[in-house]
Coordinates of C-alpha atoms in Angstrom, one line a residue:
M1 CA -59.7 -4.0 -192.8
I2 CA -57.8 -1.6 -190.7
T3 CA -53.9 -2.0 -190.9
L4 CA -51.2 0.7 -189.0
N5 CA -48.5 2.1 -190.9
Q6 CA -48.7 -1.1 -194.3
K7 CA -48.3 -0.2 -197.5
H8 CA -49.3 3.7 -198.6
E9 CA -52.5 3.7 -200.3
E10 CA -52.4 6.6 -202.9
L11 CA -55.3 8.6 -201.4
T12 CA -54.9 9.8 -197.4
L13 CA -58.0 11.5 -195.8
V14 CA -56.4 14.6 -194.3
A15 CA -57.3 16.3 -191.2
I16 CA -58.1 19.8 -191.4
N17 CA -59.2 23.3 -189.4
G18 CA -61.8 23.9 -192.0
E19 CA -61.3 27.6 -191.4
Q20 CA -57.7 27.2 -192.8
A21 CA -59.6 24.7 -195.4
P22 CA -58.0 25.4 -198.9
K23 CA -59.5 25.8 -202.7
F24 CA -62.3 24.0 -203.7
V25 CA -63.2 22.1 -200.7
V26 CA -65.6 22.1 -198.8
A27 CA -65.4 23.7 -195.3
N28 CA -68.8 22.4 -193.5
E29 CA -67.4 20.3 -190.7
G30 CA -67.5 17.2 -191.2
A31 CA -67.6 17.3 -195.1
T32 CA -65.0 15.6 -197.5
T33 CA -64.0 17.0 -200.6
L34 CA -61.2 14.4 -203.3
I35 CA -58.4 16.2 -204.9
A36 CA -58.0 14.5 -207.2
N37 CA -53.9 15.8 -207.8
E38 CA -53.6 15.9 -205.2
N39 CA -54.3 12.2 -203.7
K40 CA -56.3 14.0 -201.1
I41 CA -59.2 13.4 -199.2
Y42 CA -60.1 16.4 -196.9
L43 CA -61.7 15.8 -194.2
V44 CA -63.1 19.1 -192.2
L45 CA -63.7 19.6 -187.9
K46 CA -63.9 22.4 -185.9
P47 CA -61.3 22.4 -183.5
G48 CA -62.7 23.7 -180.5
N49 CA -65.9 21.7 -180.3
A50 CA -67.7 20.7 -177.6
N51 CA -67.3 17.2 -178.5
P52 CA -64.4 16.6 -180.5
R53 CA -63.8 12.7 -180.4
K54 CA -67.8 13.0 -181.3
Q55 CA -66.8 15.4 -184.3
V56 CA -64.5 12.8 -184.9
I57 CA -66.9 9.6 -184.7
N58 CA -69.4 11.4 -187.1
A59 CA -67.3 12.3 -189.5
L60 CA -65.6 9.1 -190.2
T61 CA -69.2 7.1 -190.0
K62 CA -70.4 9.8 -192.8
F63 CA -66.8 8.7 -194.7
V64 CA -66.3 5.4 -194.4
G65 CA -70.0 5.2 -195.1
S66 CA -69.7 6.2 -198.7
N67 CA -66.1 5.0 -199.3
K68 CA -65.1 2.9 -201.8
Y69 CA -61.4 3.2 -201.2
N70 CA -58.8 1.6 -200.6
V71 CA -57.2 4.9 -198.3
N72 CA -54.5 6.3 -196.0
V73 CA -55.9 8.0 -193.3
D74 CA -53.8 10.5 -191.7
F75 CA -53.8 10.1 -188.2
D76 CA -51.6 12.7 -187.1
S77 CA -53.8 15.6 -188.9
I78 CA -57.3 14.1 -186.7
L79 CA -55.3 14.8 -183.9
K80 CA -53.7 18.6 -184.9
V81 CA -57.3 19.8 -185.5
T82 CA -59.3 18.2 -182.3
G83 CA -56.4 18.2 -179.4
V84 CA -57.8 15.4 -178.3
D85 CA -56.1 12.8 -175.3
K86 CA -53.4 10.1 -178.1
I87 CA -54.5 7.1 -176.6
E88 CA -57.9 7.8 -176.4
L89 CA -58.2 9.5 -180.0
F90 CA -56.3 6.8 -180.9
N91 CA -59.1 4.1 -180.2
T92 CA -61.9 6.2 -181.5
V93 CA -60.6 6.0 -184.7
V94 CA -59.7 2.6 -184.7
E95 CA -62.6 1.3 -182.5
T96 CA -65.2 3.8 -185.3
L97 CA -63.4 2.6 -188.9
S98 CA -63.8 -1.0 -187.6
F99 CA -67.3 -0.6 -186.8
V100 CA -68.6 1.5 -189.8
S101 CA -67.0 -1.1 -192.3
H102 CA -68.0 -4.4 -191.0
K103 CA -70.7 -5.9 -192.7
Q104 CA -73.6 -7.2 -191.5
V105 CA -74.6 -10.1 -190.7
N106 CA -76.1 -11.0 -195.6
F107 CA -78.0 -14.0 -196.6
K108 CA -78.6 -12.1 -200.1
K109 CA -77.5 -14.3 -202.4
D110 CA -75.8 -11.3 -204.5
K111 CA -73.8 -9.2 -201.2
D112 CA -70.9 -6.9 -201.2
T113 CA -67.3 -9.4 -200.3
T114 CA -65.2 -6.2 -200.8
D115 CA -62.7 -5.6 -197.9
V116 CA -62.2 -1.9 -198.4
I117 CA -58.7 -1.2 -196.7
Y118 CA -58.4 1.6 -194.0
N119 CA -53.8 2.0 -193.1
I120 CA -53.9 4.7 -190.0
V121 CA -50.7 6.2 -190.3
S122 CA -48.7 8.2 -188.2
A123 CA -45.1 9.2 -186.8
E124 CA -45.8 8.0 -183.1
D125 CA -45.6 4.2 -182.3
F126 CA -49.1 3.8 -181.8
G127 CA -48.7 -0.6 -181.6
K128 CA -49.6 -2.1 -178.4
T129 CA -52.3 0.3 -179.2
F130 CA -53.3 -1.1 -182.4
E131 CA -52.7 -4.6 -180.7
M132 CA -55.8 -4.6 -178.0
A133 CA -58.1 -1.5 -180.3
K134 CA -57.7 -4.8 -182.8
I135 CA -58.8 -8.1 -180.2
K136 CA -61.7 -5.5 -179.1
T137 CA -63.4 -4.4 -182.1
E138 CA -62.8 -8.3 -182.7
F139 CA -65.0 -9.0 -180.4
I140 CA -67.1 -6.2 -180.8
N141 CA -67.9 -7.6 -184.4
F142 CA -68.5 -11.0 -183.3
A143 CA -70.8 -10.2 -180.5
R144 CA -72.9 -7.8 -183.1
D145 CA -72.5 -10.5 -185.9
L146 CA -74.2 -13.3 -183.6
Q147 CA -77.1 -10.0 -182.2
D148 CA -77.9 -9.3 -186.3
T149 CA -78.1 -14.2 -186.9
P150 CA -82.3 -14.7 -187.8
P151 CA -83.7 -15.6 -185.0
N152 CA -84.3 -19.2 -186.3
L153 CA -80.4 -18.8 -187.1
G154 CA -79.6 -18.2 -184.1
T155 CA -81.1 -20.7 -181.6
A156 CA -80.0 -21.6 -177.8
V157 CA -78.4 -24.2 -179.0
D158 CA -77.1 -21.9 -182.8
L159 CA -75.1 -19.6 -180.7
A160 CA -73.6 -21.8 -178.2
D161 CA -72.2 -24.1 -181.0
K162 CA -70.8 -20.5 -182.6
I163 CA -69.9 -19.4 -179.2
A164 CA -67.8 -22.8 -178.7
D165 CA -66.5 -23.0 -182.2
A166 CA -64.8 -19.7 -181.7
A167 CA -63.6 -20.0 -178.3
K168 CA -61.0 -23.5 -180.2
E169 CA -59.3 -20.6 -181.6
I170 CA -58.4 -18.6 -178.1
K171 CA -55.9 -20.6 -176.0
N172 CA -56.7 -20.9 -172.3
L173 CA -59.8 -19.4 -173.1
K174 CA -62.4 -22.9 -171.2
V175 CA -66.0 -23.4 -173.0
T176 CA -68.6 -25.2 -171.6
V177 CA -72.2 -25.8 -172.2
L178 CA -74.3 -26.6 -170.2
T179 CA -77.6 -28.9 -171.8
K180 CA -80.6 -29.0 -171.2
K181 CA -80.0 -32.4 -168.7
D182 CA -76.9 -29.9 -166.8
I183 CA -79.9 -27.4 -166.7
E184 CA -82.4 -29.7 -164.6
K185 CA -79.0 -31.1 -162.0
L186 CA -78.4 -27.3 -160.7
G187 CA -81.6 -26.2 -160.7
M188 CA -82.0 -23.9 -162.5
G189 CA -86.2 -23.2 -161.7
L190 CA -86.2 -20.2 -163.9
L191 CA -85.1 -20.5 -167.1
L192 CA -86.1 -23.7 -167.7
S193 CA -89.6 -22.3 -166.7
V194 CA -89.4 -19.8 -169.9
N195 CA -87.9 -22.7 -171.7
A196 CA -90.9 -24.1 -171.0
G197 CA -92.8 -23.6 -174.0
S198 CA -90.0 -23.9 -176.9
S199 CA -88.9 -26.9 -179.1
V200 CA -85.1 -26.1 -178.5
E201 CA -83.9 -26.8 -175.6
P202 CA -81.8 -24.2 -173.3
R203 CA -78.1 -23.0 -173.7
V204 CA -75.9 -22.2 -171.0
V205 CA -72.6 -21.2 -172.7
V206 CA -69.6 -20.5 -169.8
A207 CA -66.4 -18.7 -170.7
E208 CA -63.3 -18.7 -168.2
Y209 CA -60.0 -16.6 -168.2
V210 CA -57.6 -16.9 -165.7
G211 CA -54.5 -14.7 -166.6
D212 CA -54.0 -13.9 -163.2
E213 CA -55.1 -16.0 -160.3
S214 CA -54.5 -12.7 -157.5
K215 CA -56.6 -11.6 -158.9
P216 CA -60.4 -11.2 -157.9
K217 CA -63.1 -13.2 -160.1
T218 CA -65.4 -11.1 -161.9
A219 CA -68.0 -12.9 -163.6
L220 CA -69.9 -11.6 -166.6
V221 CA -73.5 -12.2 -166.9
G222 CA -75.6 -11.8 -169.4
K223 CA -78.8 -12.3 -170.8
G224 CA -79.7 -14.8 -173.6
I225 CA -83.3 -14.5 -174.8
T226 CA -83.1 -15.9 -178.3
F227 CA -86.7 -13.7 -178.9
D228 CA -89.0 -13.0 -177.2
S229 CA -92.5 -13.5 -177.9
G230 CA -93.8 -12.5 -174.1
G231 CA -95.0 -15.8 -173.2
Y232 CA -98.3 -16.3 -172.8
N233 CA -98.2 -12.5 -172.1
L234 CA -97.9 -11.9 -175.5
K235 CA -96.2 -9.1 -177.5
P236 CA -97.8 -7.5 -179.5
S237 CA -97.2 -8.0 -183.4
Q238 CA -95.3 -4.0 -183.4
F239 CA -93.6 -4.9 -180.3
M240 CA -91.8 -8.5 -181.6
E241 CA -90.0 -6.3 -184.2
G242 CA -86.4 -7.0 -182.7
M243 CA -86.9 -9.4 -180.2
K244 CA -84.0 -11.5 -182.1
F245 CA -81.9 -9.0 -180.2
D246 CA -82.6 -10.4 -176.7
M247 CA -79.9 -12.0 -176.4
S248 CA -77.3 -8.9 -176.5
G249 CA -76.3 -9.2 -173.3
A250 CA -75.2 -13.0 -173.7
A251 CA -74.1 -12.2 -176.6
I252 CA -72.2 -9.3 -174.6
M253 CA -70.9 -10.6 -171.9
L254 CA -69.3 -13.8 -173.9
S255 CA -67.4 -11.7 -176.4
T256 CA -65.8 -9.6 -173.8
V257 CA -64.0 -12.9 -171.8
M258 CA -62.6 -13.9 -175.8
A259 CA -60.9 -10.5 -175.9
L260 CA -60.0 -10.6 -172.3
A261 CA -58.6 -14.1 -172.8
K262 CA -56.8 -13.8 -176.4
A263 CA -55.2 -10.4 -175.2
E264 CA -53.4 -12.2 -172.7
A265 CA -54.9 -9.5 -169.9
K266 CA -54.1 -10.0 -166.1
T267 CA -57.9 -10.8 -165.2
N268 CA -59.7 -14.0 -163.2
V269 CA -62.6 -13.5 -165.0
V270 CA -66.0 -16.2 -166.0
A271 CA -68.3 -15.0 -168.6
V272 CA -72.3 -16.9 -168.2
G273 CA -74.7 -17.0 -170.7
C274 CA -78.4 -17.7 -170.2
F275 CA -79.8 -18.5 -173.6
T276 CA -82.9 -19.6 -174.5
D277 CA -86.7 -18.0 -176.6
N278 CA -89.2 -17.2 -174.5
R279 CA -92.8 -18.9 -176.5
I280 CA -96.2 -19.2 -176.4
G281 CA -97.3 -23.1 -176.0
A282 CA -99.0 -25.7 -174.6
T283 CA -96.2 -26.7 -172.0
A284 CA -95.3 -22.9 -171.6
T285 CA -95.2 -21.6 -168.2
L286 CA -98.6 -19.7 -166.9
P287 CA -99.0 -16.3 -165.6
E288 CA -99.6 -16.5 -162.1
S289 CA -97.2 -19.9 -161.6
V290 CA -94.7 -20.4 -158.6
I291 CA -91.3 -21.2 -159.1
T292 CA -88.5 -21.7 -157.6
S293 CA -85.2 -20.8 -158.6
M294 CA -81.4 -22.2 -158.3
N295 CA -80.8 -20.0 -154.5
G296 CA -84.1 -21.8 -153.3
L297 CA -86.9 -18.7 -153.8
T298 CA -89.4 -18.3 -154.8
V299 CA -91.0 -16.6 -157.3
E300 CA -94.7 -15.8 -158.6
I301 CA -94.4 -15.5 -162.9
N302 CA -97.5 -12.1 -162.3
N303 CA -96.0 -12.1 -166.5
T304 CA -94.7 -14.7 -168.7
D305 CA -92.6 -10.7 -170.8
A306 CA -90.9 -10.6 -167.3
E307 CA -88.6 -12.9 -167.8
G308 CA -85.3 -11.6 -168.7
R309 CA -84.7 -11.6 -164.8
L310 CA -85.6 -15.4 -165.0
V311 CA -82.6 -16.2 -166.4
L312 CA -80.3 -14.3 -164.6
A313 CA -81.6 -14.8 -162.0
D314 CA -79.8 -18.4 -161.7
G315 CA -77.2 -16.7 -164.1
I316 CA -75.8 -15.3 -161.2
T317 CA -76.6 -17.2 -158.7
Y318 CA -74.7 -19.9 -161.3
A319 CA -71.5 -17.9 -161.4
I320 CA -71.6 -17.2 -157.9
R321 CA -72.1 -20.3 -155.9
E322 CA -70.8 -22.9 -159.3
K323 CA -68.0 -20.3 -160.1
H324 CA -67.3 -18.2 -156.8
A325 CA -67.3 -15.3 -158.7
T326 CA -66.4 -12.0 -155.4
R327 CA -68.2 -9.5 -157.6
V328 CA -70.6 -9.7 -160.5
I329 CA -71.5 -7.7 -163.9
E330 CA -75.1 -8.0 -166.0
A331 CA -76.0 -7.4 -169.3
S332 CA -79.6 -7.5 -170.0
T333 CA -82.3 -6.1 -172.4
L334 CA -84.4 -5.8 -170.3
T335 CA -87.5 -3.2 -170.1
G336 CA -88.1 -0.4 -172.1
A337 CA -88.3 1.7 -169.7
I338 CA -85.1 2.6 -169.2
T339 CA -85.2 3.6 -173.1
I340 CA -87.9 6.3 -172.1
A341 CA -85.3 7.5 -169.0
L342 CA -82.4 7.3 -171.5
G343 CA -83.0 7.2 -174.8
H344 CA -80.2 5.5 -177.0
W345 CA -77.5 8.3 -175.8
A346 CA -77.1 6.5 -172.4
T347 CA -77.2 2.6 -170.7
G348 CA -78.9 2.2 -167.4
T349 CA -76.2 1.4 -164.1
F350 CA -77.5 -0.2 -160.6
T351 CA -75.3 -0.7 -158.0
H352 CA -75.4 -0.2 -154.6
D353 CA -71.9 -0.3 -154.6
D354 CA -69.9 3.7 -155.0
A355 CA -66.4 1.8 -155.5
L356 CA -67.7 -0.9 -158.1
W357 CA -69.6 2.2 -160.1
Q358 CA -66.5 4.9 -160.0
E359 CA -64.7 2.4 -161.8
L360 CA -66.7 1.5 -164.8
E361 CA -67.6 5.5 -164.7
G362 CA -64.0 6.2 -164.6
I363 CA -63.7 3.4 -167.2
S364 CA -66.7 5.1 -169.9
K365 CA -65.2 7.7 -170.0
F366 CA -62.0 7.3 -171.7
T367 CA -64.2 4.6 -174.2
G368 CA -66.9 7.6 -174.4
E369 CA -69.5 3.9 -173.7
Q370 CA -71.8 6.5 -171.8
L371 CA -73.8 5.4 -168.4
W372 CA -77.0 7.3 -166.2
R373 CA -76.6 5.2 -162.5
M374 CA -80.6 4.9 -161.5
P375 CA -81.3 3.7 -158.2
I376 CA -82.3 0.8 -156.1
F377 CA -84.4 2.4 -153.3
P378 CA -85.1 0.3 -150.7
E379 CA -88.9 0.9 -151.9
H380 CA -88.3 -1.0 -154.4
L381 CA -87.6 -4.1 -153.2
E382 CA -90.2 -3.4 -150.7
K383 CA -92.5 -3.8 -153.8
V384 CA -91.0 -6.8 -155.7
K385 CA -91.8 -8.8 -151.8
K386 CA -95.0 -7.2 -152.0
D387 CA -97.1 -7.6 -154.6
T388 CA -97.3 -10.8 -154.7
V389 CA -98.3 -12.6 -151.4
I390 CA -97.6 -16.3 -152.2
A391 CA -94.2 -17.0 -153.2
D392 CA -90.7 -14.5 -152.9
L393 CA -90.6 -12.6 -155.1
T394 CA -93.1 -11.2 -157.9
N395 CA -90.5 -11.3 -161.1
A396 CA -93.0 -8.2 -162.5
A397 CA -94.2 -5.5 -159.6
K398 CA -98.4 -3.9 -159.9
G399 CA -98.3 -0.7 -162.3
R400 CA -95.5 1.3 -164.1
E401 CA -94.0 3.2 -161.5
A402 CA -90.0 2.7 -161.9
G403 CA -89.9 -0.5 -163.9
S404 CA -85.6 -0.3 -164.5
S405 CA -86.3 -0.1 -160.7
T406 CA -87.5 -2.2 -159.8
A407 CA -86.1 -5.3 -161.8
A408 CA -82.8 -4.1 -160.4
A409 CA -84.3 -5.0 -157.1
F410 CA -85.5 -8.2 -158.4
L411 CA -81.9 -9.1 -159.2
N412 CA -79.6 -7.7 -156.6
E413 CA -81.6 -10.0 -154.0
F414 CA -79.4 -13.0 -156.3
A415 CA -76.7 -11.8 -155.9
E416 CA -75.7 -12.7 -152.0
G417 CA -74.1 -9.5 -150.7
K418 CA -71.9 -9.5 -152.9
P419 CA -70.7 -6.3 -155.1
F420 CA -73.5 -6.1 -158.1
V421 CA -73.7 -4.3 -161.3
H422 CA -77.1 -4.9 -163.4
L423 CA -76.4 -2.8 -166.7
D424 CA -79.7 -2.7 -168.8
I425 CA -78.8 -2.6 -172.5
A426 CA -82.6 -2.3 -174.2
G427 CA -81.8 1.0 -175.8
T428 CA -78.2 1.0 -176.3
A429 CA -77.7 -3.0 -177.8
D430 CA -79.6 -2.5 -181.4
I431 CA -79.8 0.5 -182.7
A432 CA -80.9 0.8 -186.2
E433 CA -81.7 -2.6 -186.9
R434 CA -77.7 -3.4 -186.0
G435 CA -76.2 -4.5 -183.2
T436 CA -73.3 -2.5 -181.2
G437 CA -72.0 -5.4 -178.9
V438 CA -72.6 -1.8 -176.8
M439 CA -69.8 -2.1 -173.4
L440 CA -67.3 -4.8 -174.7
K441 CA -65.3 -2.2 -175.1
T442 CA -65.8 0.0 -171.2
L443 CA -65.5 -3.7 -169.9
F444 CA -62.8 -5.1 -171.8
E445 CA -60.4 -2.2 -170.9
M446 CA -62.4 -2.0 -167.4
L447 CA -60.3 -5.7 -166.8
N448 CA -57.4 -5.2 -169.4
K449 CA -56.0 -2.4 -167.1

């Protein structure tokens, strides 16, 4: 539990410059030392660090990971040593404490249910900033719990129900769950083609919040593949590990709108999460099938393991045609290629819209979520079109080169000329077998200005 200037705990975490460490305090960067007779835990930070915010994140992560005590966190001492912008730093401290202390989804018979209190203390008034940070971190952790849910308990139907139930507690938030019959009536052929081999019906979850009707309507579209076997283009067994996280985009985008609604943000936003698993079976879609999308473009399915872009294409069309979005931001664990390019350190960002890129990049510098702009060249789209002779597009261009960019070019064809951003979070959505809720902070801050 994170509190601000509440009951004073017996122990206080105090940040110090390692060069001025008291006797018996380990002066290594990030080290913590308990001095019992002072009721203080000294946290060593080094002034002049090239990335002082990252230093704070690493130090608090290490401390919270092993701490068992309720403690005060002396924010002013951290600010004094690091010199980081106070609002930026305050958000960083709250987010890190919340992220690391949040307990993972756990189905063990005996599990730790203790809740350690971190009471941030400061002479400054951070009340409003704290309230926003609490809402933001609440829904980051909600998204992470959805991400971490085992696939047998996190089917399309299960996740849709969980999200709809949680949304009931938030005023002015409208959530609609589209069933398979609704999806069929809308002509979402690409989504249905991915679901064809499943015994579980698909769901499209739509969350709408209008805090200011005069604002442009932003659609947040997310990939919700609850488990990805690869379909007939079956994945090798080692690549099925972690495939429960393939629904991360939908969980994050829907959670973002829930957070904005709870914060009563002055914005106009809709999230569309397209949920299904991708299974192999007698009724599953065959490679080389041609499917008609919701917007009328035909797609040759040259690889059933390139299923994410199929459900997203119909989701983007739904957001534009049914919800009249004026711009679209989409997030998905889309390509392994982006992880090879950027590792787990940055989200690949694809857009032709310079203004939208600059807005996202500017906010990301405040939140600390690293983005890297990747290209969508005309040649990428040309390849997506030319690598099929019987349909408008192929879902899997031939060869391994520029796989992330050709996937982005495919998606961009469904944006219908609207400002569009594709966020490939394949490398950032989950780390060390836990969901991260990546990009929620950035999208929340961007739409809550």
